């Protein structure tokens, strides 16, 4: 079983059922054992709760504390423990450097807390394929989508060809800004900063990453709105290029905008070929 891997995309669902959702296979227990070995007994339950909250989309200490109904001091301590053990990555928000955003470092650990842990009773009592069908949405949103977004950020700083962003990219992180029009939050999945003509920290791009969604012109319109909000807040957006990252593809209007030079489009082929 250690050598078992999906034979292809058509075998992925069956592979999940026979390995990571199968209590008779060591891989099922690997993420759980990793946490058990890293956290002391007093922290263990809180660590599990924090990871479930992060897998559900919470990323800031305050948001995680609210979700698990724990004091902020206890939550901050547990997040530090998990980060020190390499189980979490903590990064400053792209537009609010004083705010740290956390993500699960290991996709298997994210799978454990988004899929296996919440469905552990059903896994033991029901047909595994039925459980997996119910958990598919959680897998897409909590495991596949965040991992895809991180691949996009890695591509921006490590694999994109020179001049993709009109400068030398140095960091690519998540960020959020408050929307004065809607009184909500505008999230950016790939905020790229770098050096332009000797000036460091220049905002080179703001991007959205979509794992299971065809992107089209409304995504570009959202990015334009984000850039206008950032400009109104004092951010220099003169060098910032909108970017759309999709694992599915792009609609015709967005493709036409790419031809006009209005947007950077990055699909799976471009991610893996570094162009």
Coordinates of N, CA, C and O in Angstrom, one line a residue, residues 54-227:
X54 N -8.8 26.5 10.6 CA -8.0 26.9 9.5 C -8.4 26.2 8.2 O -8.6 26.8 7.2
X55 N -8.7 24.9 8.3 CA -9.1 24.2 7.2 C -10.5 24.7 6.7 O -10.8 24.6 5.5
X56 N -11.3 25.2 7.6 CA -12.6 25.7 7.3 C -12.5 27.2 6.7 O -13.6 27.7 6.3
X57 N -11.3 27.8 6.7 CA -11.2 29.1 6.0 C -10.8 30.2 7.0 O -10.5 31.3 6.5
X58 N -10.7 30.0 8.3 CA -10.2 31.0 9.2 C -8.7 31.1 9.0 O -8.0 30.1 8.9
X59 N -8.2 32.3 9.0 CA -6.7 32.4 8.8 C -6.0 33.4 9.8 O -4.8 33.3 9.9
X60 N -6.8 34.2 10.5 CA -6.2 35.1 11.5 C -6.4 34.6 12.9 O -7.3 33.9 13.2
X61 N -5.5 35.0 13.8 CA -5.6 34.6 15.2 C -7.0 34.9 15.8 O -7.6 34.1 16.5
X62 N -7.5 36.1 15.5 CA -8.8 36.5 16.1 C -9.9 35.7 15.5 O -10.8 35.2 16.2
X63 N -9.9 35.4 14.2 CA -10.9 34.6 13.5 C -10.9 33.2 14.0 O -11.9 32.6 14.2
X64 N -9.7 32.6 14.2 CA -9.5 31.3 14.7 C -10.0 31.2 16.1 O -10.8 30.2 16.5
X65 N -9.7 32.1 16.9 CA -10.1 32.1 18.3 C -11.6 32.2 18.4 O -12.3 31.5 19.2
X66 N -12.2 33.0 17.6 CA -13.7 33.1 17.6 C -14.3 31.8 17.2 O -15.3 31.4 17.7
X67 N -13.8 31.2 16.2 CA -14.3 29.9 15.6 C -14.3 28.8 16.6 O -15.2 28.0 16.8
X68 N -13.2 28.7 17.4 CA -13.0 27.6 18.3 C -13.5 28.0 19.7 O -13.4 27.2 20.7
X69 N -13.9 29.2 19.9 CA -14.4 29.7 21.2 C -13.4 29.6 22.3 O -13.7 29.0 23.4
X70 N -12.1 30.0 22.0 CA -11.1 29.9 23.0 C -10.5 31.3 23.1 O -10.6 32.2 22.3
X71 N -9.9 31.6 24.3 CA -9.2 32.9 24.5 C -8.1 33.1 23.5 O -7.5 32.2 23.0
X72 N -8.0 34.4 23.1 CA -7.0 34.7 22.1 C -5.6 34.3 22.5 O -4.8 33.9 21.7
X73 N -5.3 34.5 23.8 CA -3.9 34.1 24.3 C -3.7 32.6 24.1 O -2.6 32.3 23.7
X74 N -4.6 31.8 24.4 CA -4.5 30.3 24.2 C -4.3 30.0 22.8 O -3.5 29.2 22.4
X75 N -5.1 30.6 21.9 CA -5.1 30.4 20.5 C -3.7 30.8 19.9 O -3.1 30.1 19.1
X76 N -3.3 32.0 20.3 CA -2.0 32.4 19.8 C -0.8 31.5 20.2 O 0.1 31.2 19.4
X77 N -0.9 31.0 21.4 CA 0.1 30.0 21.9 C 0.1 28.7 21.1 O 1.1 28.2 20.6
X78 N -1.1 28.2 20.8 CA -1.2 27.0 20.0 C -0.7 27.2 18.6 O -0.1 26.4 18.0
X79 N -1.1 28.3 18.0 CA -0.6 28.7 16.6 C 0.9 28.7 16.6 O 1.5 28.3 15.6
X80 N 1.5 29.3 17.6 CA 3.0 29.4 17.7 C 3.6 28.0 17.8 O 4.6 27.7 17.2
X81 N 3.0 27.1 18.6 CA 3.4 25.7 18.7 C 3.4 25.0 17.3 O 4.4 24.4 16.9
X82 N 2.3 25.1 16.7 CA 2.1 24.5 15.4 C 3.1 25.1 14.3 O 3.6 24.3 13.5
X83 N 3.3 26.4 14.4 CA 4.2 27.0 13.4 C 5.6 26.6 13.7 O 6.4 26.3 12.8
X84 N 6.0 26.5 15.0 CA 7.4 26.1 15.3 C 7.7 24.7 14.9 O 8.8 24.3 14.7
X85 N 6.6 23.8 14.9 CA 6.8 22.5 14.5 C 6.7 22.3 13.0 O 6.8 21.2 12.5
X86 N 6.5 23.4 12.2 CA 6.4 23.3 10.8 C 5.1 22.8 10.2 O 5.0 22.5 9.0
X87 N 4.1 22.8 11.1 CA 2.8 22.3 10.6 C 1.9 23.4 10.1 O 1.0 23.2 9.4
X88 N 2.2 24.7 10.5 CA 1.6 25.8 9.9 C 2.6 26.8 9.4 O 3.7 26.8 9.8
X89 N 2.2 27.6 8.4 CA 2.9 28.7 7.9 C 2.2 30.0 8.3 O 1.0 30.1 8.1
X90 N 2.9 30.9 8.9 CA 2.3 32.2 9.2 C 3.0 33.3 8.4 O 4.2 33.4 8.3
X91 N 2.2 34.1 7.7 CA 2.7 35.1 6.8 C 2.0 36.4 7.0 O 0.8 36.4 7.3
X92 N 2.7 37.6 6.9 CA 2.0 38.8 7.0 C 1.0 39.1 5.9 O 1.3 38.7 4.7
X93 N -0.1 39.7 6.2 CA -1.1 40.1 5.2 C -0.4 41.0 4.2 O 0.4 41.9 4.6
X94 N -0.7 40.9 2.9 CA -0.1 41.7 1.9 C -0.3 43.2 2.1 O 0.6 44.0 1.7
X95 N -1.4 43.6 2.7 CA -1.8 45.0 2.8 C -1.9 45.5 4.2 O -2.0 46.7 4.5
X96 N -1.8 44.5 5.2 CA -1.8 44.9 6.6 C -0.7 44.1 7.2 O -0.9 43.0 7.8
X97 N 0.6 44.6 7.2 CA 1.7 43.8 7.6 C 1.7 43.3 9.1 O 2.3 42.4 9.5
X98 N 0.9 44.1 9.9 CA 0.8 43.7 11.3 C -0.1 42.5 11.6 O -0.2 42.0 12.7
X99 N -0.8 42.1 10.5 CA -1.8 41.0 10.7 C -1.2 39.7 10.0 O -0.8 39.7 8.9
X100 N -1.1 38.7 10.8 CA -0.5 37.4 10.4 C -1.7 36.5 9.9 O -2.7 36.3 10.6
X101 N -1.5 35.9 8.8 CA -2.4 34.9 8.3 C -1.8 33.5 8.2 O -0.6 33.4 7.8
X102 N -2.5 32.5 8.7 CA -2.0 31.2 8.8 C -2.6 30.2 7.8 O -3.8 30.4 7.4
X103 N -1.8 29.3 7.3 CA -2.3 28.2 6.5 C -1.6 26.9 6.9 O -0.5 26.9 7.4
X104 N -2.3 25.8 6.6 CA -1.8 24.5 7.0 C -0.6 24.2 6.0 O -0.8 24.3 4.8
X105 N 0.5 23.8 6.5 CA 1.7 23.6 5.7 C 1.6 22.3 4.9 O 2.2 22.3 3.8
X106 N 1.0 21.3 5.4 CA 1.0 20.0 4.7 C -0.4 19.6 4.3 O -1.4 19.5 5.0
X107 N -0.6 19.4 2.9 CA -1.9 19.1 2.4 C -2.6 17.9 3.1 O -3.8 17.8 3.3
X108 N -1.8 16.9 3.5 CA -2.3 15.7 4.2 C -3.0 16.1 5.5 O -4.0 15.6 5.9
X109 N -2.3 17.0 6.2 CA -2.9 17.5 7.5 C -4.1 18.3 7.2 O -5.1 18.2 8.0
X110 N -4.2 19.1 6.2 CA -5.4 19.8 5.8 C -6.5 18.8 5.5 O -7.7 19.0 5.9
X111 N -6.2 17.7 4.8 CA -7.2 16.7 4.5 C -7.7 16.1 5.7 O -8.9 15.8 5.9
X112 N -6.9 15.8 6.6 CA -7.3 15.1 7.9 C -8.3 16.0 8.6 O -9.3 15.5 9.1
X113 N -8.1 17.3 8.7 CA -8.9 18.1 9.5 C -10.1 18.7 8.7 O -11.1 19.1 9.4
X114 N -10.1 18.6 7.4 CA -11.2 19.1 6.6 C -12.2 18.0 6.3 O -13.4 18.2 6.1
X115 N -11.6 16.8 6.1 CA -12.4 15.7 5.6 C -12.4 14.5 6.6 O -13.5 14.1 7.0
X116 N -11.3 13.9 6.9 CA -11.3 12.7 7.7 C -11.8 12.9 9.1 O -12.6 12.2 9.6
X117 N -11.3 14.0 9.8 CA -11.7 14.3 11.2 C -13.2 14.5 11.3 O -13.8 13.9 12.1
X118 N -13.8 15.4 10.5 CA -15.2 15.7 10.7 C -16.1 14.5 10.3 O -17.2 14.4 10.8
X119 N -15.6 13.6 9.5 CA -16.4 12.4 9.1 C -15.9 11.1 9.7 O -16.2 10.0 9.1
X120 N -15.1 11.2 10.7 CA -14.5 10.0 11.3 C -15.5 8.9 11.7 O -15.3 7.7 11.5
X121 N -16.7 9.3 12.3 CA -17.7 8.3 12.7 C -18.3 7.6 11.4 O -18.5 6.4 11.4
X122 N -18.6 8.5 10.4 CA -19.2 7.9 9.2 C -18.2 7.0 8.5 O -18.6 5.9 7.9
X123 N -16.9 7.3 8.5 CA -15.9 6.4 7.9 C -15.9 5.0 8.5 O -15.7 4.0 7.8
X124 N -16.1 5.0 9.8 CA -16.1 3.7 10.5 C -17.4 2.9 10.3 O -17.4 1.7 10.4
X125 N -18.5 3.6 9.9 CA -19.8 2.9 9.9 C -20.5 2.8 8.5 O -21.3 2.0 8.3
X126 N -20.0 3.6 7.6 CA -20.7 3.7 6.3 C -19.7 3.3 5.1 O -18.5 3.1 5.3
X127 N -20.3 3.2 4.0 CA -19.6 2.9 2.7 C -18.6 4.1 2.5 O -19.1 5.3 2.4
X128 N -17.4 3.9 2.3 CA -16.4 4.9 2.2 C -16.7 5.8 0.9 O -16.5 7.0 1.0
X129 N -17.1 5.2 -0.1 CA -17.4 6.0 -1.3 C -18.5 7.0 -1.1 O -18.5 8.1 -1.6
X130 N -19.5 6.6 -0.3 CA -20.6 7.6 0.0 C -20.1 8.7 0.9 O -20.5 9.9 0.7
X131 N -19.2 8.4 1.8 CA -18.6 9.5 2.7 C -17.8 10.4 1.8 O -17.9 11.7 1.9
X132 N -17.0 9.9 0.9 CA -16.2 10.7 0.0 C -17.0 11.6 -0.9 O -16.7 12.8 -1.1
X133 N -18.1 11.1 -1.4 CA -19.0 12.0 -2.2 C -19.5 13.1 -1.4 O -19.6 14.3 -1.9
X134 N -19.9 12.9 -0.1 CA -20.4 14.0 0.7 C -19.3 15.0 1.1 O -19.5 16.2 1.3
X135 N -18.1 14.5 1.2 CA -16.9 15.3 1.6 C -16.2 16.0 0.4 O -15.3 16.8 0.7
X136 N -16.7 15.8 -0.8 CA -16.0 16.3 -1.9 C -15.9 17.8 -2.0 O -14.9 18.4 -2.3
X137 N -17.0 18.5 -1.6 CA -17.0 19.9 -1.5 C -16.0 20.5 -0.5 O -15.3 21.5 -0.8
X138 N -15.9 19.8 0.7 CA -15.0 20.3 1.7 C -13.6 20.1 1.2 O -12.7 20.9 1.5
X139 N -13.3 19.0 0.5 CA -12.0 18.7 -0.1 C -11.6 19.8 -1.0 O -10.5 20.4 -1.0
X140 N -12.5 20.2 -1.9 CA -12.2 21.2 -2.9 C -11.9 22.5 -2.3 O -10.9 23.2 -2.6
X141 N -12.7 22.9 -1.3 CA -12.6 24.3 -0.7 C -11.4 24.3 0.3 O -10.8 25.4 0.4
X142 N -11.2 23.3 1.1 CA -10.3 23.3 2.2 C -8.9 22.7 1.9 O -8.0 23.0 2.6
X143 N -8.8 21.9 0.9 CA -7.6 21.2 0.6 C -7.0 21.6 -0.8 O -6.0 22.2 -0.9
X144 N -7.8 21.3 -1.8 CA -7.3 21.5 -3.2 C -7.2 23.0 -3.5 O -6.2 23.4 -4.0
X145 N -8.2 23.8 -3.2 CA -8.1 25.2 -3.5 C -7.0 26.0 -2.8 O -6.3 26.7 -3.5
X146 N -6.8 25.8 -1.5 CA -5.7 26.5 -0.9 C -4.3 26.0 -1.4 O -3.4 26.8 -1.5
X147 N -4.2 24.7 -1.7 CA -3.0 24.2 -2.3 C -2.7 24.8 -3.6 O -1.6 25.2 -4.0
X148 N -3.7 24.9 -4.4 CA -3.6 25.5 -5.8 C -3.2 26.9 -5.7 O -2.3 27.4 -6.4
X149 N -3.8 27.7 -4.7 CA -3.4 29.1 -4.6 C -2.0 29.2 -4.2 O -1.3 30.1 -4.6
X150 N -1.5 28.3 -3.3 CA -0.1 28.4 -2.9 C 0.8 28.1 -4.1 O 1.9 28.7 -4.2
X151 N 0.4 27.1 -4.9 CA 1.2 26.8 -6.2 C 1.3 28.1 -7.0 O 2.4 28.4 -7.6
X152 N 0.2 28.8 -7.1 CA 0.2 30.1 -7.9 C 1.2 31.1 -7.3 O 1.9 31.8 -8.0
X153 N 1.2 31.2 -6.0 CA 2.1 32.2 -5.3 C 3.6 31.7 -5.5 O 4.5 32.5 -5.8
X154 N 3.8 30.4 -5.4 CA 5.2 29.9 -5.7 C 5.6 30.2 -7.1 O 6.8 30.6 -7.4
X155 N 4.7 30.0 -8.0 CA 5.0 30.2 -9.4 C 5.4 31.7 -9.6 O 6.4 32.0 -10.4
X156 N 4.7 32.6 -9.0 CA 4.9 34.0 -9.2 C 6.3 34.4 -8.8 O 7.0 35.3 -9.5
X157 N 6.9 33.9 -7.8 CA 8.2 34.3 -7.3 C 9.3 33.4 -7.8 O 10.5 33.8 -7.7
X158 N 9.0 32.1 -8.2 CA 10.1 31.2 -8.4 C 10.2 30.7 -9.9 O 11.2 30.3 -10.4
X159 N 9.0 30.7 -10.6 CA 9.0 30.0 -11.9 C 8.6 30.9 -13.1 O 8.8 30.6 -14.2
X160 N 7.9 32.0 -12.8 CA 7.5 32.9 -13.9 C 8.7 33.4 -14.6 O 9.7 33.8 -14.0
X161 N 8.6 33.6 -15.9 CA 9.7 34.0 -16.7 C 9.9 35.5 -16.4 O 9.0 36.2 -16.0
X162 N 11.2 36.0 -16.6 CA 11.5 37.4 -16.4 C 10.5 38.3 -17.1 O 10.0 38.0 -18.2
X163 N 10.2 39.4 -16.5 CA 9.3 40.5 -17.1 C 7.8 40.1 -17.1 O 7.0 40.9 -17.6
X164 N 7.5 39.0 -16.5 CA 6.1 38.6 -16.4 C 5.3 39.7 -15.7 O 4.2 40.1 -16.1
X165 N 5.9 40.3 -14.6 CA 5.2 41.3 -13.8 C 5.8 42.7 -14.0 O 5.5 43.6 -13.2
X166 N 6.7 42.8 -14.9 CA 7.2 44.2 -15.1 C 8.2 44.6 -14.0 O 8.5 45.8 -13.9
X167 N 8.7 43.7 -13.3 CA 9.7 44.0 -12.2 C 10.3 42.7 -11.7 O 10.0 41.6 -12.3
X168 N 11.0 42.7 -10.7 CA 11.6 41.5 -10.1 C 10.8 41.1 -8.9 O 10.9 41.7 -7.8
X169 N 10.0 40.1 -9.0 CA 9.1 39.7 -7.9 C 9.9 39.1 -6.8 O 10.8 38.3 -7.0
X170 N 9.5 39.5 -5.6 CA 10.2 39.0 -4.4 C 9.3 38.3 -3.4 O 9.7 37.3 -2.8
X171 N 8.1 38.7 -3.3 CA 7.1 38.0 -2.4 C 5.8 37.9 -3.1 O 5.4 38.7 -3.9
X172 N 5.1 36.8 -2.7 CA 3.7 36.6 -3.2 C 2.9 36.0 -2.1 O 3.2 34.9 -1.7
X173 N 2.0 36.8 -1.5 CA 1.2 36.3 -0.3 C -0.2 36.7 -0.5 O -0.6 37.4 -1.5
X174 N -1.0 36.2 0.5 CA -2.4 36.6 0.5 C -2.6 38.0 1.1 O -1.7 38.5 1.8
X175 N -3.7 38.6 0.8 CA -4.0 39.9 1.5 C -5.5 40.2 1.4 O -6.3 39.5 0.7
X176 N -5.9 41.2 2.2 CA -7.3 41.6 2.1 C -7.4 43.0 2.4 O -6.6 43.6 3.1
X177 N -8.5 43.7 1.8 CA -8.7 45.1 2.1 C -10.2 45.2 2.4 O -11.0 44.4 1.9
X178 N -10.5 46.2 3.1 CA -11.9 46.5 3.4 C -12.6 47.2 2.3 O -12.0 48.1 1.7
X179 N -13.8 46.8 1.9 CA -14.5 47.4 0.8 C -15.4 48.5 1.3 O -16.4 48.2 1.9
X180 N -15.1 49.7 1.1 CA -15.9 50.8 1.7 C -17.3 50.8 1.0 O -18.3 51.3 1.7
X181 N -17.5 50.3 -0.2 CA -18.8 50.3 -0.8 C -19.7 49.2 -0.2 O -20.9 49.5 0.0
X182 N -19.2 48.0 0.0 CA -20.0 47.0 0.5 C -19.8 46.6 1.9 O -20.5 45.7 2.5
X183 N -18.9 47.4 2.6 CA -18.6 47.1 4.0 C -18.2 45.7 4.3 O -18.5 45.1 5.3
X184 N -17.6 45.1 3.3 CA -17.1 43.7 3.5 C -15.6 43.6 3.3 O -14.9 44.6 3.4
X185 N -15.1 42.4 3.0 CA -13.7 42.2 2.8 C -13.4 41.7 1.4 O -14.1 40.9 0.8
X186 N -12.4 42.3 0.8 CA -12.0 41.9 -0.6 C -10.7 41.1 -0.4 O -9.7 41.6 0.0
X187 N -10.7 39.9 -0.8 CA -9.6 39.0 -0.7 C -8.8 38.9 -1.9 O -9.3 38.9 -3.0
X188 N -7.5 38.9 -1.8 CA -6.5 38.8 -2.9 C -5.7 37.5 -2.6 O -5.2 37.3 -1.5
X189 N -5.7 36.6 -3.5 CA -5.0 35.3 -3.3 C -3.5 35.4 -3.7 O -2.7 34.7 -3.1
X190 N -3.1 36.2 -4.6 CA -1.7 36.3 -5.1 C -1.4 37.8 -5.2 O -1.6 38.4 -6.2
X191 N -0.8 38.4 -4.1 CA -0.4 39.8 -4.1 C 1.1 39.7 -4.3 O 1.8 39.3 -3.4
X192 N 1.6 40.2 -5.4 CA 3.1 40.1 -5.7 C 3.7 41.5 -5.5 O 3.2 42.5 -6.1
X193 N 4.8 41.5 -4.8 CA 5.6 42.7 -4.6 C 7.0 42.4 -5.0 O 7.5 41.3 -4.9
X194 N 7.7 43.4 -5.5 CA 9.1 43.3 -5.9 C 9.7 44.6 -6.2 O 9.3 45.6 -5.7
X195 N 10.8 44.5 -6.9 CA 11.7 45.7 -7.1 C 11.5 46.2 -8.6 O 11.5 45.4 -9.5
X196 N 11.3 47.5 -8.7 CA 11.2 48.1 -10.0 C 12.2 49.3 -10.1 O 12.0 50.2 -9.2
X197 N 13.1 49.2 -10.9 CA 14.1 50.3 -11.1 C 14.7 50.7 -9.7 O 14.9 51.9 -9.4
X198 N 15.1 49.7 -9.0 CA 15.8 49.9 -7.7 C 14.8 50.2 -6.5 O 15.3 50.3 -5.4
X199 N 13.5 50.3 -6.8 CA 12.6 50.6 -5.7 C 12.0 49.2 -5.2 O 11.3 48.5 -6.0
X200 N 12.3 48.9 -4.0 CA 11.7 47.6 -3.4 C 10.3 47.8 -2.9 O 9.8 48.9 -2.7
X201 N 9.6 46.6 -2.8 CA 8.3 46.6 -2.2 C 7.2 47.2 -3.1 O 6.1 47.4 -2.6
X202 N 7.4 47.3 -4.4 CA 6.4 47.8 -5.3 C 5.4 46.7 -5.5 O 5.7 45.6 -5.8
X203 N 4.1 47.1 -5.5 CA 3.0 46.2 -5.8 C 3.0 45.9 -7.3 O 2.7 46.8 -8.1
X204 N 3.3 44.7 -7.7 CA 3.4 44.3 -9.1 C 2.1 43.7 -9.6 O 1.8 43.8 -10.8
X205 N 1.4 43.0 -8.8 CA 0.2 42.4 -9.3 C -0.7 42.0 -8.1 O -0.3 41.8 -7.0
X206 N -2.0 42.0 -8.4 CA -3.0 41.4 -7.5 C -3.8 40.4 -8.3 O -4.2 40.6 -9.4
X207 N -3.9 39.2 -7.7 CA -4.5 38.1 -8.4 C -5.5 37.3 -7.6 O -5.5 37.2 -6.4
X208 N -6.4 36.6 -8.4 CA -7.4 35.7 -7.8 C -7.0 34.3 -8.3 O -6.7 34.2 -9.5
X209 N -7.1 33.3 -7.4 CA -6.9 31.9 -7.8 C -8.1 31.1 -7.6 O -8.7 31.1 -6.6
X210 N -8.5 30.4 -8.7 CA -9.7 29.6 -8.6 C -9.4 28.1 -9.0 O -9.0 27.9 -10.2
X211 N -9.6 27.2 -8.1 CA -9.3 25.8 -8.4 C -10.4 25.1 -9.3 O -10.0 24.4 -10.2
X212 N -11.6 25.4 -9.0 CA -12.7 24.6 -9.7 C -13.7 25.5 -10.3 O -14.9 25.3 -10.2
X213 N -13.2 26.6 -11.0 CA -14.1 27.6 -11.5 C -13.5 28.2 -12.8 O -12.3 28.6 -12.8
X214 N -14.3 28.2 -13.8 CA -13.9 28.9 -15.0 C -13.9 30.4 -14.7 O -15.0 31.0 -14.3
X215 N -12.9 31.1 -15.0 CA -12.8 32.6 -14.7 C -13.2 33.4 -15.9 O -12.9 33.0 -17.1
X216 N -13.9 34.5 -15.7 CA -14.3 35.4 -16.8 C -14.2 36.8 -16.4 O -13.6 37.2 -15.4
X217 N -14.8 37.7 -17.2 CA -14.6 39.1 -17.1 C -15.0 39.7 -15.7 O -14.4 40.6 -15.2
X218 N -16.0 39.0 -15.0 CA -16.3 39.6 -13.7 C -15.2 39.4 -12.7 O -15.1 40.2 -11.7
X219 N -14.3 38.4 -12.9 CA -13.2 38.3 -12.0 C -12.2 39.5 -12.2 O -11.7 40.1 -11.3
X220 N -12.0 39.9 -13.5 CA -11.2 41.0 -13.8 C -11.8 42.3 -13.2 O -11.1 43.2 -12.7
X221 N -13.1 42.4 -13.3 CA -13.8 43.6 -12.8 C -13.6 43.7 -11.3 O -13.4 44.8 -10.7
X222 N -13.6 42.5 -10.6 CA -13.4 42.5 -9.2 C -12.0 43.0 -8.8 O -11.7 43.8 -7.9
X223 N -11.0 42.5 -9.6 CA -9.6 42.9 -9.4 C -9.4 44.4 -9.7 O -8.7 45.1 -8.9
X224 N -10.1 44.9 -10.7 CA -10.0 46.4 -10.9 C -10.6 47.2 -9.7 O -10.1 48.2 -9.4
X225 N -11.7 46.6 -9.2 CA -12.3 47.3 -8.0 C -11.3 47.3 -6.8 O -11.1 48.3 -6.1
X226 N -10.7 46.1 -6.6 CA -9.7 46.0 -5.5 C -8.6 47.0 -5.7 O -8.1 47.7 -4.8
X227 N -8.1 47.2 -6.9 CA -7.0 48.1 -7.2 C -7.5 49.6 -7.0 O -6.7 50.4 -6.4

